[in-house]
Every structure is written in C-alpha cells, then in structure tokens.
CSV table of C-alpha atoms in Angstrom, one decimal:
chain,number,residue,atom,x,y,z
G,1,MET,CA,0.0,0.0,0.0
G,2,ASN,CA,1.2,3.5,-0.8
G,3,GLU,CA,2.4,5.4,2.2
G,4,SER,CA,-0.1,8.2,1.3
G,5,MET,CA,-3.0,5.9,1.8
G,6,CYS,CA,-4.8,5.4,5.2
G,7,ARG,CA,-7.1,2.6,6.3
G,8,VAL,CA,-9.9,4.0,8.4
G,9,GLN,CA,-12.3,2.1,10.6
G,10,ARG,CA,-15.4,3.6,12.3
G,11,GLY,CA,-17.3,0.9,14.0
G,12,SER,CA,-18.0,-1.7,11.3
G,13,PHE,CA,-17.4,0.8,8.5
G,14,VAL,CA,-14.0,0.4,6.8
G,15,TYR,CA,-12.7,2.6,4.0
G,16,TYR,CA,-9.5,4.0,2.6
G,17,THR,CA,-8.4,7.7,2.1
G,18,CYS,CA,-5.4,9.5,0.7
G,19,ARG,CA,-3.5,12.0,2.8
G,20,ARG,CA,-2.9,14.2,-0.3
G,21,ILE,CA,-6.6,15.0,-0.7
G,22,PRO,CA,-7.9,17.4,1.9
G,23,VAL,CA,-11.6,17.2,1.1
G,24,ARG,CA,-14.0,14.4,2.1
G,25,HIS,CA,-13.4,11.3,0.1
G,26,ALA,CA,-13.2,7.5,0.4
G,27,PHE,CA,-12.7,4.2,-1.3
G,28,THR,CA,-15.2,1.9,0.4
G,29,THR,CA,-14.7,-1.8,1.2
G,30,LYS,CA,-17.2,-4.6,1.8
G,31,PHE,CA,-17.7,-3.5,5.4
G,32,GLY,CA,-20.2,-1.2,7.1
G,33,GLY,CA,-23.6,-1.9,5.5
G,34,VAL,CA,-26.7,-4.0,5.9
G,35,SER,CA,-26.8,-6.1,2.8
G,36,THR,CA,-26.7,-9.9,3.1
G,37,GLY,CA,-25.6,-12.9,1.1
G,38,ALA,CA,-23.2,-12.4,-1.8
G,39,CYS,CA,-23.6,-8.6,-1.3
G,40,GLU,CA,-22.8,-8.5,2.4
G,41,SER,CA,-22.5,-5.8,3.7
G,42,LEU,CA,-21.9,-2.4,2.1
G,43,ASN,CA,-23.0,-3.1,-1.4
G,44,LEU,CA,-23.5,0.1,-3.4
G,45,GLY,CA,-24.7,-1.5,-6.6
G,46,PHE,CA,-28.4,-1.5,-7.6
G,47,ASN,CA,-27.8,-4.1,-10.3
G,48,ARG,CA,-26.3,-6.9,-8.1
G,49,GLY,CA,-29.5,-8.7,-7.1
G,50,ASP,CA,-29.5,-7.0,-3.7
G,51,GLU,CA,-32.6,-5.7,-2.0
G,52,LEU,CA,-33.4,-2.2,-3.0
G,53,GLU,CA,-34.0,-1.0,0.6
G,54,ASN,CA,-30.7,-2.5,1.7
G,55,VAL,CA,-28.7,-0.6,-1.0
G,56,ARG,CA,-30.5,2.7,-0.1
G,57,GLU,CA,-29.7,2.2,3.5
G,58,ASN,CA,-26.1,1.6,2.6
G,59,TYR,CA,-26.0,4.9,0.9
G,60,ARG,CA,-27.5,6.6,3.9
G,61,LEU,CA,-24.9,4.9,6.2
G,62,LEU,CA,-22.2,6.1,3.8
G,63,GLY,CA,-23.4,9.7,4.0
G,64,GLU,CA,-23.7,9.5,7.8
G,65,THR,CA,-20.3,8.0,8.3
G,66,LEU,CA,-18.4,10.4,6.0
G,67,GLY,CA,-20.4,13.5,6.8
G,68,VAL,CA,-21.8,14.1,3.4
G,69,ASP,CA,-25.3,14.8,2.2
G,70,GLU,CA,-26.8,11.5,0.9
G,71,THR,CA,-29.6,13.3,-0.9
G,72,ARG,CA,-27.0,15.0,-3.2
G,73,MET,CA,-25.0,11.9,-4.0
G,74,THR,CA,-24.5,11.7,-7.8
G,75,LEU,CA,-23.5,8.4,-9.5
G,76,THR,CA,-21.7,7.3,-12.6
G,77,LYS,CA,-23.4,4.9,-15.1
G,78,GLN,CA,-20.5,2.6,-16.1
G,79,ILE,CA,-20.5,1.1,-19.6
G,80,HIS,CA,-16.7,0.9,-20.1
G,81,ASP,CA,-16.7,3.9,-22.5
G,82,THR,CA,-15.2,7.4,-22.5
G,83,GLN,CA,-18.1,9.6,-21.8
G,84,VAL,CA,-17.4,12.3,-19.2
G,85,SER,CA,-20.3,14.4,-17.8
G,86,VAL,CA,-20.2,17.6,-15.7
G,87,VAL,CA,-22.4,17.6,-12.6
G,88,THR,CA,-24.4,20.8,-12.5
G,89,GLU,CA,-27.2,21.6,-10.1
G,90,ASP,CA,-29.9,20.1,-12.3
G,91,LYS,CA,-28.0,16.8,-12.4
G,92,VAL,CA,-27.5,16.4,-8.6
G,93,GLY,CA,-28.8,13.2,-7.2
G,94,MET,CA,-28.7,11.4,-10.6
G,95,GLY,CA,-28.7,7.6,-10.2
G,96,LEU,CA,-29.9,7.7,-6.6
G,97,HIS,CA,-32.7,10.2,-6.2
G,98,ARG,CA,-33.5,11.0,-9.8
G,99,PRO,CA,-33.4,8.9,-13.0
G,100,MET,CA,-30.1,8.2,-14.6
G,101,GLU,CA,-29.8,10.3,-17.8
G,102,TRP,CA,-26.2,9.8,-18.8
G,103,GLN,CA,-24.0,6.9,-19.6
G,104,SER,CA,-20.8,8.3,-18.1
G,105,ASP,CA,-17.9,6.4,-16.7
G,106,ALA,CA,-16.5,9.7,-15.4
G,107,ILE,CA,-18.3,12.7,-13.8
G,108,VAL,CA,-16.7,16.0,-12.6
G,109,THR,CA,-18.0,19.0,-10.7
G,110,ALA,CA,-17.3,22.3,-9.1
G,111,LEU,CA,-20.4,22.1,-6.9
G,112,ALA,CA,-19.9,22.2,-3.1
G,113,ASP,CA,-21.5,19.5,-0.9
G,114,THR,CA,-22.1,17.2,-3.9
G,115,PRO,CA,-20.6,13.7,-3.4
G,116,ILE,CA,-19.8,12.1,-6.8
G,117,ILE,CA,-19.3,8.3,-6.8
G,118,GLY,CA,-17.8,5.7,-9.2
G,119,PHE,CA,-17.8,2.0,-8.7
G,120,TYR,CA,-15.3,-0.8,-8.7
G,121,ALA,CA,-14.7,-4.5,-8.0
G,122,ASP,CA,-11.4,-4.9,-9.8
G,123,CYS,CA,-11.5,-1.9,-12.2
G,124,VAL,CA,-9.6,1.3,-11.5
G,125,VAL,CA,-11.6,4.2,-9.9
G,126,THR,CA,-9.5,7.4,-9.9
G,127,LEU,CA,-10.4,10.3,-7.6
G,128,LEU,CA,-9.2,13.8,-8.8
G,129,TYR,CA,-9.0,17.0,-6.9
G,130,ASP,CA,-7.6,20.4,-7.8
G,131,PRO,CA,-6.9,22.6,-4.7
G,132,ALA,CA,-6.3,25.7,-6.9
G,133,THR,CA,-9.8,25.7,-8.3
G,134,HIS,CA,-11.6,23.5,-5.8
G,135,THR,CA,-12.9,21.1,-8.5
G,136,ALA,CA,-13.2,17.3,-8.4
G,137,GLY,CA,-13.8,14.3,-10.5
G,138,VAL,CA,-14.3,10.5,-10.3
G,139,CYS,CA,-13.3,8.2,-13.2
G,140,HIS,CA,-14.0,4.5,-13.7
G,141,SER,CA,-11.7,2.7,-16.1
G,142,GLY,CA,-11.4,-1.0,-16.9
G,143,TRP,CA,-8.9,-2.0,-19.5
G,144,ARG,CA,-11.2,-0.9,-22.3
G,145,GLY,CA,-11.8,2.6,-20.9
G,146,MET,CA,-8.1,2.9,-20.0
G,147,ALA,CA,-7.0,2.0,-23.5
G,148,ALA,CA,-9.6,4.3,-25.0
G,149,GLY,CA,-8.2,7.3,-23.0
G,150,ILE,CA,-11.0,8.1,-20.5
G,151,LEU,CA,-8.5,9.3,-17.9
G,152,THR,CA,-7.0,11.8,-20.4
G,153,LYS,CA,-10.5,12.9,-21.4
G,154,THR,CA,-11.5,13.4,-17.8
G,155,VAL,CA,-8.6,15.7,-17.2
G,156,ASP,CA,-9.3,17.6,-20.4
G,157,VAL,CA,-13.0,18.1,-19.5
G,158,MET,CA,-12.0,19.3,-16.0
G,159,ALA,CA,-9.6,21.8,-17.6
G,160,GLU,CA,-11.8,23.0,-20.4
G,161,GLN,CA,-15.1,23.2,-18.6
G,162,LEU,CA,-14.3,23.7,-14.9
G,163,GLY,CA,-11.0,25.7,-15.2
G,164,THR,CA,-9.0,23.0,-13.4
G,165,LYS,CA,-5.3,23.6,-13.4
G,166,ARG,CA,-3.4,20.5,-14.6
G,167,GLU,CA,-0.3,21.5,-12.7
G,168,SER,CA,-2.0,21.4,-9.4
G,169,LEU,CA,-4.5,18.6,-10.1
G,170,ILE,CA,-4.1,15.5,-7.8
G,171,ALA,CA,-5.2,12.0,-8.9
G,172,VAL,CA,-5.4,8.9,-6.7
G,173,LEU,CA,-5.8,5.5,-8.4
G,174,GLY,CA,-7.8,3.4,-6.0
G,175,PRO,CA,-7.9,-0.3,-5.0
G,176,SER,CA,-8.1,-2.4,-8.1
G,177,ILE,CA,-6.7,-5.6,-9.7
G,178,ARG,CA,-3.0,-5.3,-10.1
G,179,GLN,CA,-0.6,-6.8,-12.7
G,180,GLU,CA,0.3,-9.9,-10.8
G,181,CYS,CA,-3.3,-10.9,-10.6
G,182,PHE,CA,-4.7,-9.4,-13.9
G,183,GLU,CA,-4.0,-12.4,-16.2
G,184,THR,CA,-5.4,-12.1,-19.7
G,185,ASP,CA,-5.3,-13.7,-23.1
G,186,ALA,CA,-3.5,-12.0,-26.0
G,187,ASP,CA,-6.7,-10.1,-27.1
G,188,VAL,CA,-6.4,-7.6,-24.2
G,189,PRO,CA,-2.8,-6.4,-24.8
G,190,GLU,CA,-3.4,-6.5,-28.5
G,191,ALA,CA,-6.4,-4.2,-28.2
G,192,MET,CA,-4.6,-1.9,-25.8
G,193,GLU,CA,-1.6,-1.7,-28.2
G,194,GLU,CA,-3.9,-0.9,-31.1
G,195,LEU,CA,-5.4,2.0,-29.2
G,196,LEU,CA,-2.3,3.3,-27.3
G,197,GLY,CA,0.6,2.1,-29.4
G,198,ALA,CA,4.0,1.1,-28.2
G,199,GLN,CA,3.8,3.1,-25.0
G,200,VAL,CA,1.9,0.2,-23.3
G,201,HIS,CA,4.8,-2.3,-23.9
G,202,PRO,CA,6.5,-1.6,-20.5
G,203,PHE,CA,3.2,-2.4,-18.8
G,204,ILE,CA,2.6,-5.8,-20.3
G,205,MET,CA,4.3,-8.9,-19.1
G,206,GLU,CA,4.1,-12.2,-21.0
G,207,LYS,CA,3.9,-15.4,-19.0
G,208,GLY,CA,3.7,-18.5,-21.3
G,209,PRO,CA,0.5,-18.2,-23.3
G,210,LYS,CA,-0.9,-15.6,-20.9
G,211,PHE,CA,-0.3,-11.9,-20.3
G,212,HIS,CA,-0.3,-9.7,-17.2
G,213,VAL,CA,-1.3,-6.0,-17.7
G,214,ASP,CA,-0.3,-3.2,-15.3
G,215,LEU,CA,-3.5,-1.0,-15.5
G,216,GLN,CA,-2.2,1.3,-12.8
G,217,GLY,CA,1.1,1.9,-14.5
G,218,ILE,CA,-0.7,2.8,-17.7
G,219,GLY,CA,-3.0,5.1,-15.8
G,220,VAL,CA,-0.2,6.8,-14.1
G,221,LYS,CA,1.6,7.4,-17.4
G,222,LEU,CA,-1.6,8.7,-19.1
G,223,LEU,CA,-2.3,11.1,-16.3
G,224,GLN,CA,1.3,12.4,-16.4
G,225,ASP,CA,1.0,12.8,-20.2
G,226,ALA,CA,-2.2,14.8,-19.6
G,227,GLY,CA,-0.2,17.4,-17.7
G,228,LEU,CA,-0.2,16.2,-14.0
G,229,SER,CA,3.1,16.3,-12.2
G,230,ALA,CA,4.6,12.9,-11.1
G,231,GLU,CA,4.3,13.8,-7.4
G,232,ASN,CA,0.5,14.5,-7.8
G,233,VAL,CA,-0.3,11.1,-9.2
G,234,ILE,CA,-0.7,8.5,-6.5
G,235,ASP,CA,-1.2,4.8,-7.0
G,236,SER,CA,-2.9,3.3,-4.0
G,237,GLY,CA,-0.9,0.1,-4.4
G,238,ILE,CA,-3.9,-2.0,-3.1
G,239,CYS,CA,-5.0,-5.1,-5.1
G,240,THR,CA,-8.6,-6.0,-4.8
G,241,MET,CA,-7.9,-9.6,-5.8
G,242,CYS,CA,-5.1,-10.1,-3.3
G,243,HIS,CA,-7.3,-8.5,-0.6
G,244,SER,CA,-10.6,-10.2,-1.5
G,245,ASP,CA,-11.3,-10.6,2.2
G,246,GLU,CA,-11.9,-6.8,2.3
G,247,PHE,CA,-12.9,-6.0,-1.2
G,248,TRP,CA,-15.2,-7.6,-3.8
G,249,SER,CA,-13.2,-8.8,-6.7
G,250,HIS,CA,-15.0,-9.7,-9.9
G,251,ARG,CA,-12.5,-12.4,-10.7
G,252,VAL,CA,-12.5,-14.0,-7.3
G,253,THR,CA,-16.3,-14.1,-7.1
G,254,HIS,CA,-17.0,-14.8,-10.8
G,255,GLY,CA,-19.3,-11.9,-10.8
G,256,VAL,CA,-21.5,-13.0,-7.8
G,257,ARG,CA,-20.7,-10.0,-5.6
G,258,GLY,CA,-21.5,-6.5,-4.4
G,259,VAL,CA,-19.6,-3.4,-5.5
G,260,GLN,CA,-17.5,-0.7,-3.8
G,261,GLY,CA,-17.5,3.0,-4.4
G,262,GLY,CA,-14.9,5.7,-4.8
G,263,MET,CA,-16.4,9.0,-3.5
G,264,ILE,CA,-15.2,12.6,-3.4
G,265,CYS,CA,-17.1,15.7,-2.1
G,266,LEU,CA,-16.1,19.3,-2.3
C-alpha cells in the first residue's frame, strides 16, 4: 500500500483515504452496511441482485459516516466507454434520487457538498481534486476505458469546462486488480496496443500463453502525459484480488458480488 493511503475504521465501517486529498473522500470496502448474502454488507450497486431497501440504507450509512449529504450523491453509469459528464445543479442526485440520464464512466464537478461516486470491483476508480480551483472528478476505467483514454478525457473536460489547473491537479488511483493478478489472453494487450501504441509495452508482461497487464502503470503514465506532475499522481498500491477478504473482486467471485465505491465531495 502506498504510504499516502490510510485505512480508516469507524465501528463496522471500513474505508481508505489518501493524505494528499484534503476534502471528504473515500474508497469503500465490503464493510459497514446492511446487505446480506453475496452482497454482504456495504454493497453500493443497484444491479447486483440486492434488496433495494438495503442498497438505499447503505448509501444513507455512507453519508452518515463520511459526513456528506446522501440526498446530493450523484453516480456514474458505467459502460466501459469514455463519456465524461459535468455535474451541474440540475443533475445532482442522478442515479440515486433521480433517474439516470447519462452513460458516463466519469463525472466531474465544481459544486460544493455534492458527493460524486464511481464503482469498482477490480476496475480502477480514480479520484481527482484540484486545490487551486476546488474542482473534483471521479473516473472509472477498466482496460477498455483505460485504452480508449478516459483518464485523459476526464482531465481535459475538467480543464476546459471547470477551469481545473493541470499543474495542481491531484489524482489517486484506488484499489483495483494489479498486474500480478490481472491475467489475460492476447486479445487484451493487442487491443490496448492498437489504441495506445508502443507506450503500453513496458506495462505488459508475458507469462507463457498468458499476459499480465499493469493497468495502474498505464493510468499513471496517461495522467502524467495529460499534464499532471509525477508527485501528484498517487497509485494506492492496493490489489482487490489479493485482498478479497476486504474488497469484492469480480475475478474471485466470478461476478457474484457487491460493489465498492470511490467518492469525493467538495
């Protein structure tokens, strides 16, 4: 685990934060909610076969524990694409208290007291915060989104539409499946090379007929190429598959699972 990361426990509620981000934020774990079965206990996904009232109670508990307004929580709609949406006042609560109108793996905002949340269970959720302009973003990227450049696009949208300063922007790549566990067939590195070119070669390791891809390494490089300074890009260093006792891992559970959230609130 990166030395900038902190594991926090409040009663049964367990989450991770980064010392570099001074505003309210969290990468949640399995623990702290009321769900049962395969989704026990802090499942934040409405599409996991969980009871609706349990998921809603989990969001209430999340807001209560982190001191944020649950009624203003605004969610991503993750389809492994590159859509980035700006959360304005008329979009607040989307996905939780109003119908989902976008298909956005990343959402960004300059609104105060508006928690924005992306979801993970092996994929990389990146939290972004610029102290110079007090703007924030959350970006979900699996290998498809990473290869298609959603991190770069998120930074671009923040800069162009919110006035975010690239030189002061901080990005934290949250708990996610890491290279030693992310085993793939040749189609994944081939697709990533097709989209990103030779720059991905240092992040792909061949082991017999299989390949291991360093999604976090690629993400760090893309963020730096987008204008962030090296010291402002933090890789949490936490593997969801290695720590499946604390996190849901899609690979470990074969998809029978709940989902964690990465949240940031100005």
